[in-house]
PDB file of C-alpha atoms and ligand atoms in Angstrom:
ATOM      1  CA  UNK K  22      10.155 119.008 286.929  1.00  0.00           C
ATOM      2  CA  UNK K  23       9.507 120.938 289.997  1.00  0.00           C
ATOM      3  CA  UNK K  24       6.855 120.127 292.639  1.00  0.00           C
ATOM      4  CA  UNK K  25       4.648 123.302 291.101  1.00  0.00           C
ATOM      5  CA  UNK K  26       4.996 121.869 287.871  1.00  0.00           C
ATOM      6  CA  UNK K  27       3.944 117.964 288.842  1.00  0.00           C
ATOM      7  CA  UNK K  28      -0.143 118.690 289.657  1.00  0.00           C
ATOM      8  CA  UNK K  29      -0.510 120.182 286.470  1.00  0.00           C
ATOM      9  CA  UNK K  30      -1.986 117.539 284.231  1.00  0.00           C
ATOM     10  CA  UNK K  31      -1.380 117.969 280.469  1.00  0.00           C
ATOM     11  CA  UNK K  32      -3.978 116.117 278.069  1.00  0.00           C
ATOM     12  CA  UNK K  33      -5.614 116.365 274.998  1.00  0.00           C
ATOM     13  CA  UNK K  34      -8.629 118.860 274.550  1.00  0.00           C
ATOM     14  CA  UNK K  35     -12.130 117.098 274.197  1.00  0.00           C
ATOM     15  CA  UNK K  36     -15.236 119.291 273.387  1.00  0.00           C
ATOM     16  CA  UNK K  37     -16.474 119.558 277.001  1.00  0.00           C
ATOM     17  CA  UNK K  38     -13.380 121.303 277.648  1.00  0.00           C
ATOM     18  CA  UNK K  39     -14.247 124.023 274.872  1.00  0.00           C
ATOM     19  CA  UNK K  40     -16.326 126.301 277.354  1.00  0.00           C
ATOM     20  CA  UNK K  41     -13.412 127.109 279.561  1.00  0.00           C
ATOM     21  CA  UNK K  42     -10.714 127.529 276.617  1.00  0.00           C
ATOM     22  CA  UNK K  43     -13.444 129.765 275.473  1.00  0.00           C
ATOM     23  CA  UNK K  44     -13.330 132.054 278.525  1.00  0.00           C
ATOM     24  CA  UNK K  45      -9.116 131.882 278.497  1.00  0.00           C
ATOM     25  CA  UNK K  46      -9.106 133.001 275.189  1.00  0.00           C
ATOM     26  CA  UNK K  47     -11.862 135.187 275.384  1.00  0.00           C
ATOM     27  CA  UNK K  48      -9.796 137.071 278.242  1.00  0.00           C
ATOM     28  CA  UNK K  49      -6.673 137.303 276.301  1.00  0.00           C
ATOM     29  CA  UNK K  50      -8.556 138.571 273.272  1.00  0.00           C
ATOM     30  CA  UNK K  51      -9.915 141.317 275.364  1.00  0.00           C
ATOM     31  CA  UNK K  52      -7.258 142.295 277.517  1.00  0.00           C
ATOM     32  CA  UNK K  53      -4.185 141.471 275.671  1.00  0.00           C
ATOM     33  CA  UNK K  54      -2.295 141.960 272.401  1.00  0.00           C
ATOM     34  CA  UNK K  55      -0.930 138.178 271.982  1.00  0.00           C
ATOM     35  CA  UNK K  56      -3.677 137.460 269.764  1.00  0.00           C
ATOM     36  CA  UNK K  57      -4.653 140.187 267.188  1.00  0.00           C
ATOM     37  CA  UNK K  58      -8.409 139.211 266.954  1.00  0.00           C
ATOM     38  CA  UNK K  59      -9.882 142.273 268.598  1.00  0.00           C
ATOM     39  CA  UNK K  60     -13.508 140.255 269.163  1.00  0.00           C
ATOM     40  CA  UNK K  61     -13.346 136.647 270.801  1.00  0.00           C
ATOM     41  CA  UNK K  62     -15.315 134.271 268.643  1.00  0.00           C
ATOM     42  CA  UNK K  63     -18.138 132.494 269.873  1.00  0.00           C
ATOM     43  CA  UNK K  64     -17.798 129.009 271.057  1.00  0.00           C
ATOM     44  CA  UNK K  65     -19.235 127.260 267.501  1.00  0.00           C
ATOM     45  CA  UNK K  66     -16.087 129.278 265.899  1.00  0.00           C
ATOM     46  CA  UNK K  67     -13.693 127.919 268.627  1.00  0.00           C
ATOM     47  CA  UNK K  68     -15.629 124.897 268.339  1.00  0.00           C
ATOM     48  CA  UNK K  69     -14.655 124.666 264.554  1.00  0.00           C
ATOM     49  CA  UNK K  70     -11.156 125.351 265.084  1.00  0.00           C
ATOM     50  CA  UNK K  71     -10.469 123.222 267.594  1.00  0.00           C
ATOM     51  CA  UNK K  72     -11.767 120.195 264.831  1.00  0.00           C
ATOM     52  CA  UNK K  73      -9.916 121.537 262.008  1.00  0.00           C
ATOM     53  CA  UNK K  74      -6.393 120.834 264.337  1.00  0.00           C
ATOM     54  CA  UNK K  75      -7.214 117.388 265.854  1.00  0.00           C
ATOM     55  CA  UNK K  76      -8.666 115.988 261.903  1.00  0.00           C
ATOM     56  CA  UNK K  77      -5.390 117.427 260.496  1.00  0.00           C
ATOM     57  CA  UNK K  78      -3.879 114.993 263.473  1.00  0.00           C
ATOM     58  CA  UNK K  79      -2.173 118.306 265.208  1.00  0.00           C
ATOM     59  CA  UNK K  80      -2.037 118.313 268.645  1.00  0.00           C
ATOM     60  CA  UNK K  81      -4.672 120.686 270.848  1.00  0.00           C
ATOM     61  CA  UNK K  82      -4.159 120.040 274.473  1.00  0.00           C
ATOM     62  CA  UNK K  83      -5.494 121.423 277.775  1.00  0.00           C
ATOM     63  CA  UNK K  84      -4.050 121.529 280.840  1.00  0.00           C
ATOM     64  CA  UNK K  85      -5.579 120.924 284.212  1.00  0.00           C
ATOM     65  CA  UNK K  86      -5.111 120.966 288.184  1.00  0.00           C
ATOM     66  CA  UNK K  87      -6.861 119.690 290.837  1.00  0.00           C
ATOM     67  CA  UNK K  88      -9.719 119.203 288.138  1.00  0.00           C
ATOM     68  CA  UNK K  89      -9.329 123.056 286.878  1.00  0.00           C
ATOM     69  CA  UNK K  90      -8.387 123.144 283.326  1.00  0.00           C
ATOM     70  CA  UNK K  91      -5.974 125.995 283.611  1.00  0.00           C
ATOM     71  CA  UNK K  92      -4.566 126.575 280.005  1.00  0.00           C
ATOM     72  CA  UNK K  93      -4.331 125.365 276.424  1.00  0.00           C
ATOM     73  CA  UNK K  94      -2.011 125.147 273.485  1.00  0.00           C
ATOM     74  CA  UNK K  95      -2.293 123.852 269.823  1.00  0.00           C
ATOM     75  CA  UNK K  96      -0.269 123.860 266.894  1.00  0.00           C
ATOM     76  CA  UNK K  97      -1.940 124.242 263.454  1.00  0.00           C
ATOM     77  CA  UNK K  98       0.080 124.695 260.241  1.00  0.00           C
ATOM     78  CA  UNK K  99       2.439 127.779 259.744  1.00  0.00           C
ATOM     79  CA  UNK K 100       1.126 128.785 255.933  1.00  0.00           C
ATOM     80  CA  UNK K 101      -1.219 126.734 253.819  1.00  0.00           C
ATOM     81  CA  UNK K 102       1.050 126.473 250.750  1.00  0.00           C
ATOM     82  CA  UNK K 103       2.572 122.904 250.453  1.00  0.00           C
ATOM     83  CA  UNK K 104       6.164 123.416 251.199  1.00  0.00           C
ATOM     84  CA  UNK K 105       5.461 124.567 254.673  1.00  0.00           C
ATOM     85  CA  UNK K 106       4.508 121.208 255.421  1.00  0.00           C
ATOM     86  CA  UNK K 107       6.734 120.305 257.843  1.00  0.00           C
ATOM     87  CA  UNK K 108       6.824 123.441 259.728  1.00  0.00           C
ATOM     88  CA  UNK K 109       4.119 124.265 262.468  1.00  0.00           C
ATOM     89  CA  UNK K 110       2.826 127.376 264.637  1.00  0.00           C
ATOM     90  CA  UNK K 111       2.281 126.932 268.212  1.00  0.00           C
ATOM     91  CA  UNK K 112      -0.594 128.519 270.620  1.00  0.00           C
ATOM     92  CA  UNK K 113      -0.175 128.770 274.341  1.00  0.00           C
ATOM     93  CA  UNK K 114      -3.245 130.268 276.478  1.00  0.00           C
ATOM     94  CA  UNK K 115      -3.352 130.065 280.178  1.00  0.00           C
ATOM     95  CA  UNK K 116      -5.688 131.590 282.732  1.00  0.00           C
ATOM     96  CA  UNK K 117      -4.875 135.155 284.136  1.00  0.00           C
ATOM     97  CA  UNK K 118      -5.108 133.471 287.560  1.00  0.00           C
ATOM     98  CA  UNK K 119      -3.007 130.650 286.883  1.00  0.00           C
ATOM     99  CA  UNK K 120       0.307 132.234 285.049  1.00  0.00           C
ATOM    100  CA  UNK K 121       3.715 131.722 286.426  1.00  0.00           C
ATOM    101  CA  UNK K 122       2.663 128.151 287.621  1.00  0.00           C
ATOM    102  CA  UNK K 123       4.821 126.410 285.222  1.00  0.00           C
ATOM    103  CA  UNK K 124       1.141 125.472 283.286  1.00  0.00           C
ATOM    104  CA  UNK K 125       2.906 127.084 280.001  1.00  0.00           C
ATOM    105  CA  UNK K 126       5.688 125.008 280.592  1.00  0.00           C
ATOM    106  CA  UNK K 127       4.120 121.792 280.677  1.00  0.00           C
ATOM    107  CA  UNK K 128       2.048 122.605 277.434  1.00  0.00           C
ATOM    108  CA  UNK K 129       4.512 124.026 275.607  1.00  0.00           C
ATOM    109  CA  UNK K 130       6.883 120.841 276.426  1.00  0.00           C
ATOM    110  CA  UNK K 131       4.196 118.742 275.563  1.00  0.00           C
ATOM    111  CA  UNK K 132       3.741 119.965 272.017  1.00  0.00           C
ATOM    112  CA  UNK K 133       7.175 120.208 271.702  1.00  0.00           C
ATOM    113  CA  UNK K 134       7.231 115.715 272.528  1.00  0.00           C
ATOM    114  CA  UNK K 135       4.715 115.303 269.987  1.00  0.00           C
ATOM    115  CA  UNK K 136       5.585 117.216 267.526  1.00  0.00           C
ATOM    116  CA  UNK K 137       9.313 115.417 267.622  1.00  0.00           C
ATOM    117  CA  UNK K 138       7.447 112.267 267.608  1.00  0.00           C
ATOM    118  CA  UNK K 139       5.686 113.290 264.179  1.00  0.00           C
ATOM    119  CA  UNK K 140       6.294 114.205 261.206  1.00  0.00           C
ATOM    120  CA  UNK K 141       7.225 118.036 261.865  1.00  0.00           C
ATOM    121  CA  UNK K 142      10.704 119.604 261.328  1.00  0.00           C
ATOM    122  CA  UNK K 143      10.042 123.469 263.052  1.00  0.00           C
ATOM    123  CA  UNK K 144       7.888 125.239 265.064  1.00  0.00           C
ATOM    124  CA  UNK K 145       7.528 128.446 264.878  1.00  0.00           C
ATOM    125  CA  UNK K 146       6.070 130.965 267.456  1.00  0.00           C
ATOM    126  CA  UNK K 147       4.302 134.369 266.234  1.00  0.00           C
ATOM    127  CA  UNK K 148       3.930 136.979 269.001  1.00  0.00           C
ATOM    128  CA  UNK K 149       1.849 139.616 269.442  1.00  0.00           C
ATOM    129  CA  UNK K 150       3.935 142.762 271.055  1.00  0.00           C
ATOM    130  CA  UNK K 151       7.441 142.640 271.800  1.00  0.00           C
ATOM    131  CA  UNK K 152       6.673 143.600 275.303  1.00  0.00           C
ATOM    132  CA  UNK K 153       4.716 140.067 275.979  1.00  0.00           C
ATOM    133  CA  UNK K 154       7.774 139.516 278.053  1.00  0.00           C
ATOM    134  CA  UNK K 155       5.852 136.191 279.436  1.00  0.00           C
ATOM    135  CA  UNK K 156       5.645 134.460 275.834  1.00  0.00           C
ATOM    136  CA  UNK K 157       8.760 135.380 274.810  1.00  0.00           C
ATOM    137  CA  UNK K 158      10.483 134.312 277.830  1.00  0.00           C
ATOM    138  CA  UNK K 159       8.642 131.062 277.954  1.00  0.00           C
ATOM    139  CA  UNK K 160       9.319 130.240 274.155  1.00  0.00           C
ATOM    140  CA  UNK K 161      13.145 130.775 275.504  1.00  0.00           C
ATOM    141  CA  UNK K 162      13.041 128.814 277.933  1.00  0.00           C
ATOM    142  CA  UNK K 163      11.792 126.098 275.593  1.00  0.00           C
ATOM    143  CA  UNK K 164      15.232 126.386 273.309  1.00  0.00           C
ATOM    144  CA  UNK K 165      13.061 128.822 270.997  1.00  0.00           C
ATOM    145  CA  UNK K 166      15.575 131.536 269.461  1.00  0.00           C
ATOM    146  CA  UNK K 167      14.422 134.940 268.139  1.00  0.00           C
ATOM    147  CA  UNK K 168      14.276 134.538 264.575  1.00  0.00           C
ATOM    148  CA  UNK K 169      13.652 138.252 264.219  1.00  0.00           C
ATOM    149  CA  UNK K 170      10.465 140.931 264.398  1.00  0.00           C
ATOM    150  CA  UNK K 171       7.851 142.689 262.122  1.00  0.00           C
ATOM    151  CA  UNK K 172       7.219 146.156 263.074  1.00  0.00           C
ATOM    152  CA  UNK K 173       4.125 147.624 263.899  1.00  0.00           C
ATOM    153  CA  UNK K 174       2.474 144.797 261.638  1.00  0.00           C
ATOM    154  CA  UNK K 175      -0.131 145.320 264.252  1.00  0.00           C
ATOM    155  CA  UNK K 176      -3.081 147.963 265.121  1.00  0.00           C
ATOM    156  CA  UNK K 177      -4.663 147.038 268.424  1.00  0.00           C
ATOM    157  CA  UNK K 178      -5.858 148.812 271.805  1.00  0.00           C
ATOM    158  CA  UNK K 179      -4.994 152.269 269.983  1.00  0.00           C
ATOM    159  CA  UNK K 180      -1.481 151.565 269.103  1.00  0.00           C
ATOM    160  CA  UNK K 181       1.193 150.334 267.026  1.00  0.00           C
ATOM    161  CA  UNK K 182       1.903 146.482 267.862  1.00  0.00           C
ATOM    162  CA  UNK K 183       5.082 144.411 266.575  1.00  0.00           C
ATOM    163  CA  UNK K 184       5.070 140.588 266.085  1.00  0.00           C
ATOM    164  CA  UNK K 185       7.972 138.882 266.961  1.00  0.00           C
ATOM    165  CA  UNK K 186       8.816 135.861 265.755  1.00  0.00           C
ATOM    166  CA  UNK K 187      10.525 132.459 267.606  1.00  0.00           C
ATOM    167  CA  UNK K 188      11.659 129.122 266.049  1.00  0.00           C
ATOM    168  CA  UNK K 189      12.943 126.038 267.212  1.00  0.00           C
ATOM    169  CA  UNK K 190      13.936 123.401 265.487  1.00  0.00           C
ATOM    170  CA  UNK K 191      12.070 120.110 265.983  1.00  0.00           C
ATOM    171  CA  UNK K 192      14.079 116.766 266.305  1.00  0.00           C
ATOM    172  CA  UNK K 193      16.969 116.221 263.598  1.00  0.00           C
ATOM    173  CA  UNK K 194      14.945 119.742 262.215  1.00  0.00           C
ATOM    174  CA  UNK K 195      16.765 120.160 258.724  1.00  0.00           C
ATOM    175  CA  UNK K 196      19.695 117.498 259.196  1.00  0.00           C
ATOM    176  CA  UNK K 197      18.372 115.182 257.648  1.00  0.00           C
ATOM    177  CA  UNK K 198      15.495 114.982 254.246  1.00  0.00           C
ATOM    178  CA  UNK K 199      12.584 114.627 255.788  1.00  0.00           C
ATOM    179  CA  UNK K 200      11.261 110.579 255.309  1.00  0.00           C
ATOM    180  CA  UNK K 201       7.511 111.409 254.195  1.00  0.00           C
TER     181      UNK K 201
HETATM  182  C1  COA O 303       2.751 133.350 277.840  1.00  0.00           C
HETATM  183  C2  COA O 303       2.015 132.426 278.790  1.00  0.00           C
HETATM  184  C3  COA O 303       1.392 131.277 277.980  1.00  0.00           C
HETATM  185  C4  COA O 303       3.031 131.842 279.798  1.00  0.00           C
HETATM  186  O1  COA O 303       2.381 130.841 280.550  1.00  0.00           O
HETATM  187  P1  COA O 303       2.755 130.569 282.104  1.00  0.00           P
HETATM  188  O2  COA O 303       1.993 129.362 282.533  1.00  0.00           O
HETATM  189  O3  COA O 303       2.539 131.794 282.901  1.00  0.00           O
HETATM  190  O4  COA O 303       4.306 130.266 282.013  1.00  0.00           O
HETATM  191  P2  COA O 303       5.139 129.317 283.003  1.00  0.00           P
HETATM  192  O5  COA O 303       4.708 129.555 284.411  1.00  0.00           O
HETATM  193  O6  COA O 303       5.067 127.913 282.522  1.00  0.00           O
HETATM  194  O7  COA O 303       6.605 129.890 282.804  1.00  0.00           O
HETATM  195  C5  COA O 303       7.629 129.134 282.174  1.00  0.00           C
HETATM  196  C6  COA O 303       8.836 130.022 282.052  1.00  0.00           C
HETATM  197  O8  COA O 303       8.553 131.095 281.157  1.00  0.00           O
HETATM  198  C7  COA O 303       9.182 132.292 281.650  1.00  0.00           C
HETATM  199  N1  COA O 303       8.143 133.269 282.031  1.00  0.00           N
HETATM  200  C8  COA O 303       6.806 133.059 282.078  1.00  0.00           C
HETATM  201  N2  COA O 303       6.170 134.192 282.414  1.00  0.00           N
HETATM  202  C9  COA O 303       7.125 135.136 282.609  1.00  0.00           C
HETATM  203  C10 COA O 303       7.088 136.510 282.960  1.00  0.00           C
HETATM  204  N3  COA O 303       5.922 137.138 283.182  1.00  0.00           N
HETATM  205  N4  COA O 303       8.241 137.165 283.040  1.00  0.00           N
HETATM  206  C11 COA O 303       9.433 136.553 282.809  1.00  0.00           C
HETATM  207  N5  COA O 303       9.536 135.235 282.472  1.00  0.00           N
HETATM  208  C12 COA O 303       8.387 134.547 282.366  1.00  0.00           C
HETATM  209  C13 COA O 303      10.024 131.865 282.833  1.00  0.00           C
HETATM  210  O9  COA O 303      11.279 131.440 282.338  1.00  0.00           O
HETATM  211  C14 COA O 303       9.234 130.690 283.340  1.00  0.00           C
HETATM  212  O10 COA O 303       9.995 129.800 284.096  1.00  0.00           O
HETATM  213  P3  COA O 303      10.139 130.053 285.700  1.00  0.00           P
HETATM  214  O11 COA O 303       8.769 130.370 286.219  1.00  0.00           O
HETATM  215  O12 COA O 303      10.674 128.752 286.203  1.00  0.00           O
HETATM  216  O13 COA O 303      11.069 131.213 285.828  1.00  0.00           O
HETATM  217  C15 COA O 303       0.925 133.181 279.606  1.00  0.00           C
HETATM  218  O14 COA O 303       1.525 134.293 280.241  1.00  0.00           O
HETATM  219  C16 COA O 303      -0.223 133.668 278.740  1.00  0.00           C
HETATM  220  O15 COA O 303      -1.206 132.945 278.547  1.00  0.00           O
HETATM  221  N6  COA O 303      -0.109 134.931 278.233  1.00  0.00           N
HETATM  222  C17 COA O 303      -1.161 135.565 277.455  1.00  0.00           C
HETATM  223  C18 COA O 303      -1.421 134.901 276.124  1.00  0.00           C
HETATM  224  C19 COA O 303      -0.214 134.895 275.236  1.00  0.00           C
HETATM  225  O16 COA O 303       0.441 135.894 275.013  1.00  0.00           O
HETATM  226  N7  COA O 303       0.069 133.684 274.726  1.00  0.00           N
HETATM  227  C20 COA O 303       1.174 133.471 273.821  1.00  0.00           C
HETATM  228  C21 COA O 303       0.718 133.767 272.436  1.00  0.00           C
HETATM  229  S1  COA O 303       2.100 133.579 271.307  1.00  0.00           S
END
C-alpha cells in the first residue's frame, strides 16, 4: 500500500452514510454510462437497496478520508436463479473529485477479502461502455480478466453502449466443491 492509499479508510456503509452515496451515484447516473439507469433513484430506493445487500449478509462498504466518505462498493448476487449462488457482482462508485486516489483500490480489495472469507466462488464485474477505461483498468489491476463483451446491449446519452464483462475467481474459485 502506498502512502495515497493509507488515509483512505474502508468500512462498512451505515444509513447516515446513504446521503452522500446518494450524491456519488446520483453523479455517475447523470454523467456517465457505468450504470445504465438513466434517472438516479431517490434516497428511500437507495435506501432499500442498500438493506436488501447487508440482510442477504453481502458486503456494502464506504470509503472515507479525513472524515469525507469518498466512494462505495457492494456486491449483490449475479442472477437470482439458485445455481448462481456462489457467484457475485461487484459495484464500485467513487466521487468525481476523488478518482485516481487509489479509493477504488481499497474498496475493490476489500470486497475482494470478504468475499474470499465467505462463502463466494466468483465475482463478476458488468461494465457499462468499453471505453470506461477507469473500471476496466481497475478490475485489472485487481486480477479481474476480460471474460468477453455484449455489444451495444446498451441505449444511453444518444448512443449505442457495450457492456463488458470481468471475472475473477474468488479463493480456491472452482477447485474445489464448494462446502455449503
Ligand atoms: C472506476 C472507478 C471506481 C475507479 O476508482 P478510482 O478510485 O479512481 O481508482 P483507483 O485510484 O483506486 O485506481 C486503481 C487502479 O485502477 C487503474 N485506473 C483507475 N483509473 C484509471 C484511469 N482513468 N485510467 C487508467 N487506469 C486507471 C490504475 O491501474 C489504478 O492504479 P494506479 O493509480 O496505481 O495506476 C471510478 O473511476 C468511478 O467511480 N468511475 C465511475 C463509475 C463506474 O464506472 N464504476 C464502475 C462500474 S462497473
Amino acid at each position: 500500500m502506498t502512502d495515497r492509499d493509507a488515509s483512505v479508510h474502508v468500512r462498512p456503509s451505515t444509513t447516515d452514510d446513504l446521503a452522500a452515496i446518494h450524491a456519488i451515484y446520483a453523479h455517475h447516473v447523470t454523467n456517465g454510462l457505468g450504470s445504465f439507469e438513466e434517472v438516479p433513484p431517490g434516497i428511500d430506493e437507495m435506501a432499500e437497496r442498500r438493506l436488501a445487500i447487508v440482510e442477504r449478509g453481502m458486503p456494502h462498504l464506504v470509503a472515507e478520508a479525513n472524515g469525507r466518505l469518498l466512494g462505495y462498493a457492494y456486491v449483490g448476487p449475479y442472477r437470482p436463479r439458485p445455481a448462481y449462488r456462489y457467484t457475485v457482482e461487484n459495484s464500485v462508485y467513487v466521487a468525481p473529485e476523488a478518482t485516481r486516489l487509489g479509493v477504488g483500490r481499497a474498496l475493490l480489495g476489500t470486497l475482494i477479502e470478504i468475499c474470499e472469507a465467505g462463502r463466494w466462488r466468483q465475482m463478476v464485474a458488468v461494465i457499462g461502455d468499453r471505453g470506461n477505461t477507469a473500471s476496466i483498468a481497475l478490475h485489472a489491476a485487481l486480477g479481474f480478466h476480460e471474460a468477453g463483451h455484449l455489444k451495444a446491449v446498451g441505449f444511453k446519452h444518444g448512443r449505442w453502449v457495450d457492456v463488458v464483462i470481468m471475472q475473477r475467481a474468488l479463493g480456491v474459485g472452482d477447485d474445489e466443491r464448494p462446502g455449503d
